[in-house]
Amino acid sequence: MHARYLRTLKFDELELASRRTFFRVTDEDLARLASLRSFAEKHTEAIVEAFYELLLGHPETAKFFSDELAVKHVKKLQRDYFLQLFDGRCDLAYVENRLRVGAAHERIGLAPKWYLGAYRRYLEVVREQLFKTFPSDEARASMESITRIVFFDMSIAIDTYIAANLETIGRHQLAIRELSTPVIRVHERILLMPLIGTIDSLRANQIMDALLLRVVEEQARFVIVDIAGVPVVDTKVADSLLKTTAAVRMLGAQVILTGISAPIARTLVQLGVDVSSMHTCARLQEGIELALQLAGKVIVDREKGGAP
Amino acid sequence: MIDVVAQYRLEIQIEDDIVIVRRKARQLAQARKLDPFATAAITTAVSELTRNVLVHAGGGSVVLEEISDGERYGVRATFEDHGPGIANLELALAGGHSTSKTMGLGLSGSKRLADRFEVKTEKGVGTTVRIEKWQGL
Ligand SMILES: Nc1ncnc2c1ncn2[C@@H]1O[C@H](COP(=O)(O)OP(=O)(O)O)[C@@H](O)[C@H]1O
Ligand SMILES: [Mg+2]
C-alpha cells in the first residue's frame, strides 16, 4: 500500500534529495540524531504517554482510541515511530515507513490537524527533556536536528493524506457515475432515463449499456431520455445520444428526447447535428404524453367529463 | 480597439480538463452578461475546441479572456497546441469530415457558433484556434 503511495507521489531518489535539501536534513543532522538514540530510548515511555494524554483528553480525538487493546497497539507503533527518528537515516526506506503512518491516519479518518497538534506535544516534551539532560548549546543543536527531521516527516504525512484523499475522491466519482444512470419505468413499456451532469466517454457507454439492458428486460417500446440536467450538449454528447437511439431502435423501441432548452436547440442546429432520428420535446411532460399517445393510450381530463 | 479585461490560462491534458475549461468559459460569459444563447454557444464551442486539442493534438493549452470594445463585453478563447496540425483545413472546415471517426462537426460548428473565428495551422508545428463571442447589442 505504501509502495503504491511512493509511486503515486513520485517519491524517488531525486525527490528525496530535493526535499532533504529544502528541509536542511544534512548528514550531520542524521549523525546527531543517531547519537541521541540512548536519550530517546530512555524517554520514549514518557513521551508516548504525554502524547496519548493529549489525544485522550480531547473529546474529538479520544473517540479514535476507544478500546484499550487498540490503544496498546497504537502505543507500540508510536514507540517505534518515535525511535525511528533517531535511526540516523533518511532514505527511501525511511520515507516508505513514514508514508505508512499518513495512510493509516487517513484510513481511520484522523484529520491532519490532530496529527500536527499531537506532533507539537511530542516536540514540547522532547525539548524539556533535552534541556534537562544536556548543556544548552548541545540541547539547542539537537533540537534543531530533531525539528528538521520532524518537519520532513510531516511533509510526507501530508502528501500521503492528500494522495489517499484523491484516491477516495476517485472511488466516489466511480460510485456517482454508477448511480447516475437510473432507468425508471414510467408506464407499461415506457422507460425514462433522466441524464444529469457531464457526460464523458465513460458515462456515455454506461448510459448506453444500462438503457439497452432495461429495454430488453421491460420489452419497452418507448424510451424517454431527458437532458434537462445536462449543461452542455456538444457533438460528443449528441453523438452518444444518436448512437443510443440507433441501438434502441434495433431492439424495437423508439427514443424521445426531452428537456431541450431553447439555447441548446439553437446550438445543436448551428453545430449541424441532425437529430431527426429522435422524437424531441421541450419538456418532459410532453415527452410522456407523446409516448402514451404513440402507444395508443390517452390521458383523459376527469373534470371535462371523460370516461369514469 | 479591444481591451483585455482579464485573462486565464488553462492546461488541456486530460479529459477532465474539458469540463474545467468550458466551466470557466461559461462562468466568464455569465459574469460578462452574455445572454443564454451566446453563453451556450461559447460554452459549446469551447468544449469542442478543447476536445480537439486533446484528441487530435494530444494536449495543449487555452487562454480565456474577458474582452471589451468600449461598448460591449465579450469572451475570447485562444487554443494552442503543438500537435500535427490540421492536414486538410478546407475539408475540416467544410464539416462532416473527421480523421478520428467522430462526427466531424466540431470545427465547422464552432465557427458558426462564434462571432469571430480564426485558425492557423501548420503541418508538424501545431494549431492555433481563436474564437470570440460578444454581448448582443
Ligand atoms: N487541434 C487540432 N490538431 C490537429 N487536427 C485537428 C485539430 N482540430 C481539428 N483537427 C482535424 O480537423 C478534423 C475536424 O475536426 P472536428 O470538426 O472537430 O471533428 P472531429 O473532432 O469529430 O474529428 C479532425 O478530424 C482533425 O483531423
Ligand atoms: Mg472535434
Short mmCIF file of C-alpha atoms in Angstrom, two decimals, chain B residues 82-133:
data_model
loop_
_atom_site.label_atom_id
_atom_site.label_comp_id
_atom_site.label_asym_id
_atom_site.label_seq_id
_atom_site.Cartn_x
_atom_site.Cartn_y
_atom_site.Cartn_z
CA HIS B 82 1.95 21.65 -30.88
CA GLY B 83 0.26 18.67 -32.49
CA PRO B 84 0.44 17.50 -36.10
CA GLY B 85 -1.56 20.44 -37.50
CA ILE B 86 -4.79 20.10 -39.46
CA ALA B 87 -3.90 18.13 -42.56
CA ASN B 88 -6.69 19.45 -44.75
CA LEU B 89 -8.10 22.66 -43.32
CA GLU B 90 -10.61 23.19 -46.09
CA LEU B 91 -12.11 19.76 -45.56
CA ALA B 92 -12.03 20.13 -41.76
CA LEU B 93 -13.91 23.44 -42.00
CA ALA B 94 -16.42 22.09 -44.51
CA GLY B 95 -17.82 19.86 -41.76
CA GLY B 96 -18.66 16.20 -41.72
CA HIS B 97 -15.07 15.10 -42.19
CA SER B 98 -13.26 13.51 -39.30
CA THR B 99 -9.92 11.77 -39.13
CA SER B 100 -11.00 10.00 -35.96
CA LYS B 101 -14.35 8.55 -36.98
CA THR B 102 -16.32 11.04 -34.88
CA MET B 103 -18.91 13.47 -36.17
CA GLY B 104 -16.53 15.93 -37.78
CA LEU B 105 -18.73 18.87 -36.82
CA GLY B 106 -16.71 20.44 -34.03
CA LEU B 107 -14.54 22.84 -36.00
CA SER B 108 -17.16 23.96 -38.54
CA GLY B 109 -19.79 24.13 -35.78
CA SER B 110 -17.58 26.29 -33.58
CA LYS B 111 -17.07 28.64 -36.49
CA ARG B 112 -20.85 29.06 -36.83
CA LEU B 113 -21.33 29.40 -33.08
CA ALA B 114 -18.71 32.13 -32.69
CA ASP B 115 -18.87 35.80 -33.72
CA ARG B 116 -15.25 35.63 -34.80
CA PHE B 117 -13.21 32.60 -35.73
CA GLU B 118 -9.58 32.33 -36.75
CA VAL B 119 -7.47 29.29 -37.29
CA LYS B 120 -3.76 28.98 -38.01
CA THR B 121 -2.28 25.61 -38.59
CA GLU B 122 1.00 24.28 -39.87
CA LYS B 123 1.86 20.70 -40.59
CA GLY B 124 4.12 19.29 -37.90
CA VAL B 125 4.13 22.55 -35.94
CA GLY B 126 0.71 22.86 -34.42
CA THR B 127 -2.60 24.63 -34.47
CA THR B 128 -3.99 27.82 -33.01
CA VAL B 129 -7.73 28.49 -32.98
CA ARG B 130 -9.21 31.71 -31.67
CA ILE B 131 -12.90 32.45 -31.15
CA GLU B 132 -14.85 35.38 -29.75
CA LYS B 133 -18.41 35.74 -28.57
#
